[in-house]
Short mmCIF file of C-alpha atoms in Angstrom, two decimals:
data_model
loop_
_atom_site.label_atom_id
_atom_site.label_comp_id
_atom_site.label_asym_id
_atom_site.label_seq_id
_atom_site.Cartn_x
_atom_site.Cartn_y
_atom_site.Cartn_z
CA UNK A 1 30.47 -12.63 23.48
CA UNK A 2 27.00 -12.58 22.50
CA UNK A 3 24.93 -9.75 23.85
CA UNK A 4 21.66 -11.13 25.15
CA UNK A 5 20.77 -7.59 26.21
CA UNK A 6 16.73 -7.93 24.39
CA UNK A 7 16.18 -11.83 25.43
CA UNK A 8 15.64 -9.76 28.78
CA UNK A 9 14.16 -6.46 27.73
CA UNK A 10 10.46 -6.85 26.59
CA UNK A 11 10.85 -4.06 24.34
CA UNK A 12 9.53 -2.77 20.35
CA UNK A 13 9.88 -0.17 17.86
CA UNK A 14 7.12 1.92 19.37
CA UNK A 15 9.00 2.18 23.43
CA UNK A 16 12.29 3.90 21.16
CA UNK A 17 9.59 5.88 19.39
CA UNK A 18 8.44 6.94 22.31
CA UNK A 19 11.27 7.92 23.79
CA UNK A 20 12.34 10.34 21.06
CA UNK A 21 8.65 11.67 20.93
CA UNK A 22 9.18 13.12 24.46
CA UNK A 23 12.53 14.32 24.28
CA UNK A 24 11.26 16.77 21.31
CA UNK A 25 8.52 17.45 23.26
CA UNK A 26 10.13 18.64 26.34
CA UNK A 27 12.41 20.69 24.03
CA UNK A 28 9.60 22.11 22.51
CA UNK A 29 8.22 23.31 26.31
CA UNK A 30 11.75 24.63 26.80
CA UNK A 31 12.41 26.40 22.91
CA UNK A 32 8.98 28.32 23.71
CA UNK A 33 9.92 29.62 27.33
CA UNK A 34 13.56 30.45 25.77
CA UNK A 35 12.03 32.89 23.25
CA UNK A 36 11.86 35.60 25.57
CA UNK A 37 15.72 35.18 26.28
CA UNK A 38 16.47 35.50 22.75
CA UNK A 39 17.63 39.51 21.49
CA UNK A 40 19.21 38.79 18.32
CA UNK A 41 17.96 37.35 14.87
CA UNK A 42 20.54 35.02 15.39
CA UNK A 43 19.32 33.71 18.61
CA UNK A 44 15.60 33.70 17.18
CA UNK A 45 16.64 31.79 14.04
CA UNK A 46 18.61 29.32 16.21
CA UNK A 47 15.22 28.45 18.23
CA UNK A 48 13.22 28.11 14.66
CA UNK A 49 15.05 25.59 13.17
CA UNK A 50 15.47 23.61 16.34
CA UNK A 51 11.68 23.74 16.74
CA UNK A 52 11.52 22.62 13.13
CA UNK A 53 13.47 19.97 13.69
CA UNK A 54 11.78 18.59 16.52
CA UNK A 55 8.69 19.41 15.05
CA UNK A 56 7.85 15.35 14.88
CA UNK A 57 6.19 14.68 18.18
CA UNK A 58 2.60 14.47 18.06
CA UNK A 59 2.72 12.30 14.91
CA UNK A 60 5.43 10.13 16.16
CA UNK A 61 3.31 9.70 19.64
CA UNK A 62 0.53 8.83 17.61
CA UNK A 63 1.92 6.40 15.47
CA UNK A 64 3.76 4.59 18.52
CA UNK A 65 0.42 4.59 20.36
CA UNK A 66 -1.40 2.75 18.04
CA UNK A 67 1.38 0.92 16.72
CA UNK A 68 2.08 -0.75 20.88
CA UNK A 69 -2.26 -0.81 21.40
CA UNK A 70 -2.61 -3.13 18.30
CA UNK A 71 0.49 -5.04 19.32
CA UNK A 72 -0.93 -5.89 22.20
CA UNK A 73 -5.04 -5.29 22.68
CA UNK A 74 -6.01 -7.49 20.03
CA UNK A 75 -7.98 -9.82 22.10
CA UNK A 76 -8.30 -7.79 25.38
CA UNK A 77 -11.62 -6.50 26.17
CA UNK A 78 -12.33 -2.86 26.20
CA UNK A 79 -13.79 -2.42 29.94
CA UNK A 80 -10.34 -4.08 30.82
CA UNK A 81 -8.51 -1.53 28.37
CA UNK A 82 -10.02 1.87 29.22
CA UNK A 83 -9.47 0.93 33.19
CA UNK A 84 -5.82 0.53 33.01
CA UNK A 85 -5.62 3.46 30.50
CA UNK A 86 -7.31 5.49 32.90
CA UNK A 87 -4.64 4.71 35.80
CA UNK A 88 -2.25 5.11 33.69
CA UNK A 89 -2.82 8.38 31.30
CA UNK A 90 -5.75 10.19 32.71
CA UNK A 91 -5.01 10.41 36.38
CA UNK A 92 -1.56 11.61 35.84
CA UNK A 93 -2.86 14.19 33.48
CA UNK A 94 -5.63 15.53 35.93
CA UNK A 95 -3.06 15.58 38.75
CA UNK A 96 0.18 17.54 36.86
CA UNK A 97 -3.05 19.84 35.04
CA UNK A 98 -4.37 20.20 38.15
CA UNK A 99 -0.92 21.06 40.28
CA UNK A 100 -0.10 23.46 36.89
CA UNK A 101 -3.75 25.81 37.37
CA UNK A 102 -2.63 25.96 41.30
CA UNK A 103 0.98 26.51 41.39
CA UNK A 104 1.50 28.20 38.13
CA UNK A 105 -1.90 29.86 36.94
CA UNK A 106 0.24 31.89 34.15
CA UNK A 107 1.34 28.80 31.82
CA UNK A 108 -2.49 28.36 30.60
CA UNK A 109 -2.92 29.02 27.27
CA UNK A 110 -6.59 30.46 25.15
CA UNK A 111 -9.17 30.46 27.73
CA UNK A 112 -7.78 31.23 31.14
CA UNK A 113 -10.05 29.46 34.56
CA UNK A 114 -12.21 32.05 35.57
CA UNK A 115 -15.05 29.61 36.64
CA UNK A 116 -15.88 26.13 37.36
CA UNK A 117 -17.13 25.68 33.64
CA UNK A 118 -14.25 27.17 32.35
CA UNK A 119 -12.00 24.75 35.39
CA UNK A 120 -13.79 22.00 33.24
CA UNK A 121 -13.38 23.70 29.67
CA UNK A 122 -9.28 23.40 30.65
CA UNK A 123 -9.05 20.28 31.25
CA UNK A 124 -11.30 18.61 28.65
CA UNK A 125 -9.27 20.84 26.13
CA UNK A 126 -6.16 20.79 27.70
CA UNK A 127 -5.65 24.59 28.52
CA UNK A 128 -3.97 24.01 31.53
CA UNK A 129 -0.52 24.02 30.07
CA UNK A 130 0.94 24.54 26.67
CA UNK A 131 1.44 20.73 26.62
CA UNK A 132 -1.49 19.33 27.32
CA UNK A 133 -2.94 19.31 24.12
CA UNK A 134 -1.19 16.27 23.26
CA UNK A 135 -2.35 14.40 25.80
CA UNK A 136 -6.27 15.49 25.53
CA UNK A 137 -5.41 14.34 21.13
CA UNK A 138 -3.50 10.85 22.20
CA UNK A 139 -6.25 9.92 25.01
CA UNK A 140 -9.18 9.84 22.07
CA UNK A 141 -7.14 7.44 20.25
CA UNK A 142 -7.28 5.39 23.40
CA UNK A 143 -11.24 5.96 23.47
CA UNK A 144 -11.18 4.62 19.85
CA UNK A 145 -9.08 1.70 20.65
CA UNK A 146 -12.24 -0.70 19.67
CA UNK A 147 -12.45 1.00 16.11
CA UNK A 148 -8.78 0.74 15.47
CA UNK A 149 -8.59 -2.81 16.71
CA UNK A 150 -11.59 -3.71 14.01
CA UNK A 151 -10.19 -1.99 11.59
CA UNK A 152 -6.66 -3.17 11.44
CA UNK A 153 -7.42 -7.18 12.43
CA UNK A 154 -10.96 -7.40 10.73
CA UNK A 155 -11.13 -4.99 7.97
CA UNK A 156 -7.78 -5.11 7.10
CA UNK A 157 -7.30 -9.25 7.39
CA UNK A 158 -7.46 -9.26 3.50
CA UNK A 159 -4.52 -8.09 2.19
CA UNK A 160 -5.82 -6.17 -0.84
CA UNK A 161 -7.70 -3.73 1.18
CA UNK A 162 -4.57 -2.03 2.86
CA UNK A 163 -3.66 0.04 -0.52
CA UNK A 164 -7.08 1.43 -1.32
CA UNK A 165 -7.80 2.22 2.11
CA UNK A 166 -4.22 4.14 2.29
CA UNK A 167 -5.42 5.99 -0.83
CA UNK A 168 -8.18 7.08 0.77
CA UNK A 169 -7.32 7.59 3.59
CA UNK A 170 -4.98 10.20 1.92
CA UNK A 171 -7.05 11.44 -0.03
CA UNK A 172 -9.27 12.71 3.26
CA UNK A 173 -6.45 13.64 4.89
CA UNK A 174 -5.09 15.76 2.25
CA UNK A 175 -8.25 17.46 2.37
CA UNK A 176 -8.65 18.30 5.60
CA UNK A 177 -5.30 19.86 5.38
CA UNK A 178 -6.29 22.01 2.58
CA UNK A 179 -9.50 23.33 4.65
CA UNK A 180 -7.42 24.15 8.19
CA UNK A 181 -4.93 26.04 6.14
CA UNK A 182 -8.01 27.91 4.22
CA UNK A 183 -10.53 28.33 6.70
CA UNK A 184 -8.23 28.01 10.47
CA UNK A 185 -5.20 28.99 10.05
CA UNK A 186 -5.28 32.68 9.90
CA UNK A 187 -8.56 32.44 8.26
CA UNK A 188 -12.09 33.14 9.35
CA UNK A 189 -12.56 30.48 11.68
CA UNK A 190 -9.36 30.68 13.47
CA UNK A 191 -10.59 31.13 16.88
CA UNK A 192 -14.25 29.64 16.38
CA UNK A 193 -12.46 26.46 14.96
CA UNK A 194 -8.77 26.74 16.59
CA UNK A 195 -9.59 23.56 18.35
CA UNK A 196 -9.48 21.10 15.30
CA UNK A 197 -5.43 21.06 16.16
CA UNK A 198 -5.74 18.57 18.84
CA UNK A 199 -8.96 16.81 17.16
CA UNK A 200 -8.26 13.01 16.29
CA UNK A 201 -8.99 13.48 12.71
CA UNK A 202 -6.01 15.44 12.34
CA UNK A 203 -3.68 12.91 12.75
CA UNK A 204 -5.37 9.73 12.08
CA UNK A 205 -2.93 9.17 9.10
CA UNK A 206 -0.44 8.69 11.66
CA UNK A 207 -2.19 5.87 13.44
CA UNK A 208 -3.68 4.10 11.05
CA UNK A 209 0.36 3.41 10.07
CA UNK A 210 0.80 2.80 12.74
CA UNK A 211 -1.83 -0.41 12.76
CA UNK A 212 -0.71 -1.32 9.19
CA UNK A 213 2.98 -1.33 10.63
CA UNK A 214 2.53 -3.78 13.17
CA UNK A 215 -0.15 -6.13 11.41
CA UNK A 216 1.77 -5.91 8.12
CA UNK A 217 5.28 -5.54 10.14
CA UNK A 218 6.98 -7.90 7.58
CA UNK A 219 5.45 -6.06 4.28
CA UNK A 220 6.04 -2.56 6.17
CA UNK A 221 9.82 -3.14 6.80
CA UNK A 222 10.58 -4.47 3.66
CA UNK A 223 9.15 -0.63 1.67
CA UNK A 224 11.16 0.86 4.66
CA UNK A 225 14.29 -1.21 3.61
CA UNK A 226 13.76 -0.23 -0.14
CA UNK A 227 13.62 3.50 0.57
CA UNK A 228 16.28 3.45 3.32
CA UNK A 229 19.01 5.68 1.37
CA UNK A 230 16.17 8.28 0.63
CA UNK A 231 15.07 9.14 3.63
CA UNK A 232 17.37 11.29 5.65
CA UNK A 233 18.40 13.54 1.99
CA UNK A 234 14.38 13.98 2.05
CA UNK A 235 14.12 14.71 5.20
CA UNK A 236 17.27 17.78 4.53
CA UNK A 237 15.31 19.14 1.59
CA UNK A 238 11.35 19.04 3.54
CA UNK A 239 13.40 20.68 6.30
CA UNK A 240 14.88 23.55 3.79
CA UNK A 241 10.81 23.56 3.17
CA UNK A 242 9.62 24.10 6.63
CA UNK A 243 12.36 26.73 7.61
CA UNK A 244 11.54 28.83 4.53
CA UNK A 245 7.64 29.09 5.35
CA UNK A 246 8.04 29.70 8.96
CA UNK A 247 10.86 32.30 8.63
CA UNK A 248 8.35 33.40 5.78
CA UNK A 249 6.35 35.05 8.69
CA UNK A 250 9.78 37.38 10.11
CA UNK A 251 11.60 37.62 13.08
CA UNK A 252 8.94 40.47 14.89
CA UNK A 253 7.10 38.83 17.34
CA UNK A 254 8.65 35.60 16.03
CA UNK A 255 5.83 33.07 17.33
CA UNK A 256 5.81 28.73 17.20
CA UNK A 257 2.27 28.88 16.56
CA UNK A 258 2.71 29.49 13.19
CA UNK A 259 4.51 26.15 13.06
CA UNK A 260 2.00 23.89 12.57
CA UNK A 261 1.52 20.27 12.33
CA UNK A 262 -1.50 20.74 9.86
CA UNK A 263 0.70 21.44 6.11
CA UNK A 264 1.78 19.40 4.19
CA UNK A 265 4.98 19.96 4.62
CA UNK A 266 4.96 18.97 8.39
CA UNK A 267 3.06 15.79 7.50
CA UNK A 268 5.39 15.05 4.96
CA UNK A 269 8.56 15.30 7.51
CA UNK A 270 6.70 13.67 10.22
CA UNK A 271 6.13 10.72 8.31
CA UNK A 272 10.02 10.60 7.22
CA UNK A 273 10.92 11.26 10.59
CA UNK A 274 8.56 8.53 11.78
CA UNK A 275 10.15 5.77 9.35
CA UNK A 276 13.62 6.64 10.48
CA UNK A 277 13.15 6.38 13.81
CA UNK A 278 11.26 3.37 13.46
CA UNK A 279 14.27 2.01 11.37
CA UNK A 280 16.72 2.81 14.08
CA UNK A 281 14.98 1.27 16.80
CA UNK A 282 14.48 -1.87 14.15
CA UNK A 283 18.19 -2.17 14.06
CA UNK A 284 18.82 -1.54 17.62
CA UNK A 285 16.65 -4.41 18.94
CA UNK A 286 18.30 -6.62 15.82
CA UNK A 287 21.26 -6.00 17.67
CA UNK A 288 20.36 -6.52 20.91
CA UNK A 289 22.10 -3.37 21.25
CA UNK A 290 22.75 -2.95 24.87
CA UNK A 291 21.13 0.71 25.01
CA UNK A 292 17.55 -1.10 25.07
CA UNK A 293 17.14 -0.89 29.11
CA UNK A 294 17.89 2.55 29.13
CA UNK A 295 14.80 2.84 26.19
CA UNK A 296 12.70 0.36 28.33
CA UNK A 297 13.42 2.29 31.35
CA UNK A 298 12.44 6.32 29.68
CA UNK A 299 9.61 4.67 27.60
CA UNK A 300 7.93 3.38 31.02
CA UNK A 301 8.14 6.58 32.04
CA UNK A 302 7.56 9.08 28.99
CA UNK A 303 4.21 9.58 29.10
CA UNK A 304 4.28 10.46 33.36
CA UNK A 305 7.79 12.87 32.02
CA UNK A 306 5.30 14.42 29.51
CA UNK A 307 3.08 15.62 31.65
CA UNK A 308 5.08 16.72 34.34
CA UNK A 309 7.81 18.60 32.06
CA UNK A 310 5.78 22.16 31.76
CA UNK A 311 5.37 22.48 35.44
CA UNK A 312 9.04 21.27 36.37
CA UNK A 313 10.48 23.51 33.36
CA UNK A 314 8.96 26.45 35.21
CA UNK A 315 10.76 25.30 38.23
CA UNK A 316 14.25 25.02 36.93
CA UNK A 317 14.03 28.28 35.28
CA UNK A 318 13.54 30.02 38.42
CA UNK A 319 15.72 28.22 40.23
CA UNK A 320 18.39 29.45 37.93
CA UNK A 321 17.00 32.79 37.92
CA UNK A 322 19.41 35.43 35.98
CA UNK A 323 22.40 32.54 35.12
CA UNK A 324 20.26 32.04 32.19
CA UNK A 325 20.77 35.40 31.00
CA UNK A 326 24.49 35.15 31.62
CA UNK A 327 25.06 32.54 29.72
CA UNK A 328 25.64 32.14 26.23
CA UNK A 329 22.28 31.75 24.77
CA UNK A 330 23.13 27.91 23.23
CA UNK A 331 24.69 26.86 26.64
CA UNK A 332 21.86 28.25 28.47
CA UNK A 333 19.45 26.30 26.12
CA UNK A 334 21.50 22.93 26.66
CA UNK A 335 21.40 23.30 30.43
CA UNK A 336 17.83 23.95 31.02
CA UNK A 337 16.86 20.74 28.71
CA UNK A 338 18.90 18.50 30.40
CA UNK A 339 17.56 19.87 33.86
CA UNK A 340 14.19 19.76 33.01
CA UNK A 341 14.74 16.53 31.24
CA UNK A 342 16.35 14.64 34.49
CA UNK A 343 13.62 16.65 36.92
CA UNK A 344 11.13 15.06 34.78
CA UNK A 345 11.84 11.79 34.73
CA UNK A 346 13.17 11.89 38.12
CA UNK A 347 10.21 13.49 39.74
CA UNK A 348 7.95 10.91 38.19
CA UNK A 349 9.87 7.95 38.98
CA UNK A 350 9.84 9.19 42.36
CA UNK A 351 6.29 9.06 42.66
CA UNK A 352 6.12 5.90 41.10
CA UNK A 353 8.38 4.13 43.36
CA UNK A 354 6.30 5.96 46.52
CA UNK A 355 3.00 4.77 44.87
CA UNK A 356 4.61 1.27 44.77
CA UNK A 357 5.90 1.73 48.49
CA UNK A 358 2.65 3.08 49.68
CA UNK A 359 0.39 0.14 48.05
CA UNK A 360 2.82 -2.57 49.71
CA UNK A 361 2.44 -0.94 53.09
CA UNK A 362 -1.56 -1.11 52.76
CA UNK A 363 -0.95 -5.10 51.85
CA UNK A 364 0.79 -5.52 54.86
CA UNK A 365 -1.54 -3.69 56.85
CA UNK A 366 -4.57 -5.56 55.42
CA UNK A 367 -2.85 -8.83 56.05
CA UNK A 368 -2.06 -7.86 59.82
CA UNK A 369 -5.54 -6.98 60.21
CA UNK A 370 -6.97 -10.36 58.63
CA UNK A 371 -4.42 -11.93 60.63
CA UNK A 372 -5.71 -10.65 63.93
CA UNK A 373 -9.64 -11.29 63.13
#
C-alpha cells in the first residue's frame, strides 16, 4: 500500500535539519555539565570525540534557517516577518534567559549580572546560559532576512552569478578564519574580541547555502547526488582531523572551548555534515517515509526545546543527584540526554498547548461579553 504519509505533512529538508541541529545541541549542554563527572582519560576522551562529532549545530541551524526563510518569505513583507519572528524566537528566549539568571544564576557564562547594564549586556549577548549564544547568532540572520531575500531572488536570478559569488564569498570567509585563529583565539584579542564567535559574519557561508540550496534546489541536489559516495569517508578522515587538534591541547583541564567552530577544519565537517543530512531528509520525504510527523512534530518545537534545554538539564541532574556518579559513566551520559531531551520538548509543548488553551478562553470570554452589550 502506498504510504501517503508527506501528502499530509507540510514538511522540507530544513524541519529534519532542524531536528538534528537540536539534538547535538542539547548533547552539547549535557557533554559540558558531564565533564566534571569524568576521572579517567578514558572518560575525558569519550566526551571529546562525542563533542566532535556533534560539533555541527550552529552551521546546520544556520543553513536550515535561511534555507526554510527563503522558502517561504519571498514575497512577505518584513513588518509582517520580524512580528511573527518576534513571538516566536525572541520572547521565548527572554523568558527561558530570564527564568535561567533567577533560578540558576551559576550557568552564566563571561560577564556575570552584577547590574542592570550588565542584566542588559546578558541578554543582548546571550550570557545568560551557555546556550544562548546561538540564539542571539540565528536571531541576526532573522534581522537580515530583507538582505538575504535580495540577494538570493534578485542578485542571484541570473544564473552565472552563483559561482563567482561562492568564490568570493570563500574567499572572505577563509579569511576571516585565518584572522580569529591569529588574532582571537588564544591571541591578543581574545577577550577584547571573544565576541566575534556568535557574530553573523562568522557563519554567513552557511546561509548563503542555504539560499542557493533552495533557489537552485534542482542544480544543488544534483552536485549533492554526484558526490554522494564521498561524503561520509570525508567526513571519517576531517573527523580524525578535529580529534587530533583538540586532543592536541591534553587531557588537564580538558576544556570544549577550544573546540571551535571558527577552523577550517570545523567548517569543512560542518558543511559535509550539512549535505548529508540534507540528503537524508531528501530521501526521507521521497519516500514519504512515515517518520516525517515525528520530524514535523520536534521541528515545531526545536527552537522552544533549545532554549529551554540548559535550564531543564540543570534540573534533571539534581533530581538524580549521586545516581549519576553510580553509574557507569556512558549509561549515565545516555540517561541524562534522553531526560533532558523528553523534559525539553515536553515542558515546551506544555506551554504551548496552555498558551493555546489560555487564548481560546479569552475568545470565549470576549464573545460572552459582546454578546451581553
Amino acid at each position: 500500500m502506498e504510504n501517503n504519509t508527506a501528502q499530509k505533512v507540510n514538511i522540507n529538508e530544513s524541519d529534519i535539519l532542524k531536528v538534528f541541529a537540536v539534538s547535538g545541541a542539547i548533547l552539547q549542554s549535557v557533554l559540558g555539565m558531564f565533564l566534571k563527572y569524568a576521572h579517567t582519560n578514558d572518560d575525558l576522551a569519550l566526551l571529546g570525540v562525542i563533542f566532535n562529532i556533534v560539533k555541527y549545530t550552529a552551521p546546520v541551524f544556520i543553513f536550515a534557517i535561511v534555507y526554510g526563510m527563503v522558502k517561504n518569505n519571498q514575497h512577505t513583507k518584513a513588518s509582517h516577518f520580524y512580528k511573527e519572528k518576534f513571538g516566536e524566537l525572541v520572547i521565548p528566549y527572554l523568558l527561558w534567559a530570564a527564568a535561567g539568571l533567577i533560578f540558576f544564576p551559576e550557568i552564566q557564562v563571561n560577564q556575570h549580572v552584577t547590574s542592570f547594564w550588565t542584566l542588559i549586556e546578558s541578554f543582548v549577548l546571550g550570557n545568560a546560559s551557555s546556550q544562548f549564544w546561538y540564539t542571539v547568532m540565528m536571531l541576526q540572520f532573522q534581522v537580515l532576512m530583507p538582505i538575504i531575500i535580495f540577494v538570493c531572488y534578485k542578485y542571484l536570478a541570473k544564473p552565472r552569478r552563483v559561482i563567482p559569488l561562492l568564490i568570493v564569498s570563500f574567499v572572505i570567509f577563509g579569511a576571516w578564519l585565518w584572522m580569529y585563529d591569529t588574532f582571537v583565539f588564544r591571541g591578543t584579542y581574545a577577550v577584547s574580541l571573544r565576541y566575534l564567535d556568535r557574530f553573523f559574519v562568522s557563519y554567513f557561508i552557511y546561509a548563503l547555502l542555504g539560499g542557493i540550496a533552495w533557489v537552485y534546489k534542482k542544480q544543488f541536489d544534483g552536485v549533492l547526488r554526484r558526490i554522494q559516495f564521498i561524503l561520509i569517508p570525508v567526513m571519517l578522515l576531517i573527523l580524525i582531523w578535529t580529534n587530533h587538534e583538540f586532543f592536541g591541547f591534553g587531557f588537564e583541564d580538558m576544556s570544549f572551548g577550544n573546540l571551535i567552530y571558527l577552523k577550517p577544519s570545523m567548517t569543512l565537517y560542518s558543511l559535509v555534515v550539512i549535505f548529508l543530512i540534507y540528503m537524508l531528509a531528501r530521501h526521507l520525504i521521497s519516500l514519504n517515509s512515515r517518520s516525517l510527523p515525528y520530524y514535523k512534530w520536534l521541528s515545531t518545537y526545536a527552537y522552544r526545546a533549545f532554549t529551554a534545554n540548559v535550564f531543564m538539564l540543570v534540573i534533571v541532574l539534581r533530581l538524580f543527584g549521586d545516581l549519576i556518579g553510580q553509574l557507569p559513566f556512558f549509561v549515565g551520559l545516555l540517561l541524562v540526554y534522553l531526560t533532558t531531551v523528553a523534559c525539553s520538548f515536553g515542558v515546551v509543548y506544555a506551554f504551548a498547548q496552555l498558551k493555546v488553551w489560555a487564548e481560546g478562553v479569552f475568545l470565549r470570554q470576549k464573545g460572552a461579553h459582546s454578546n451581553n452589550h
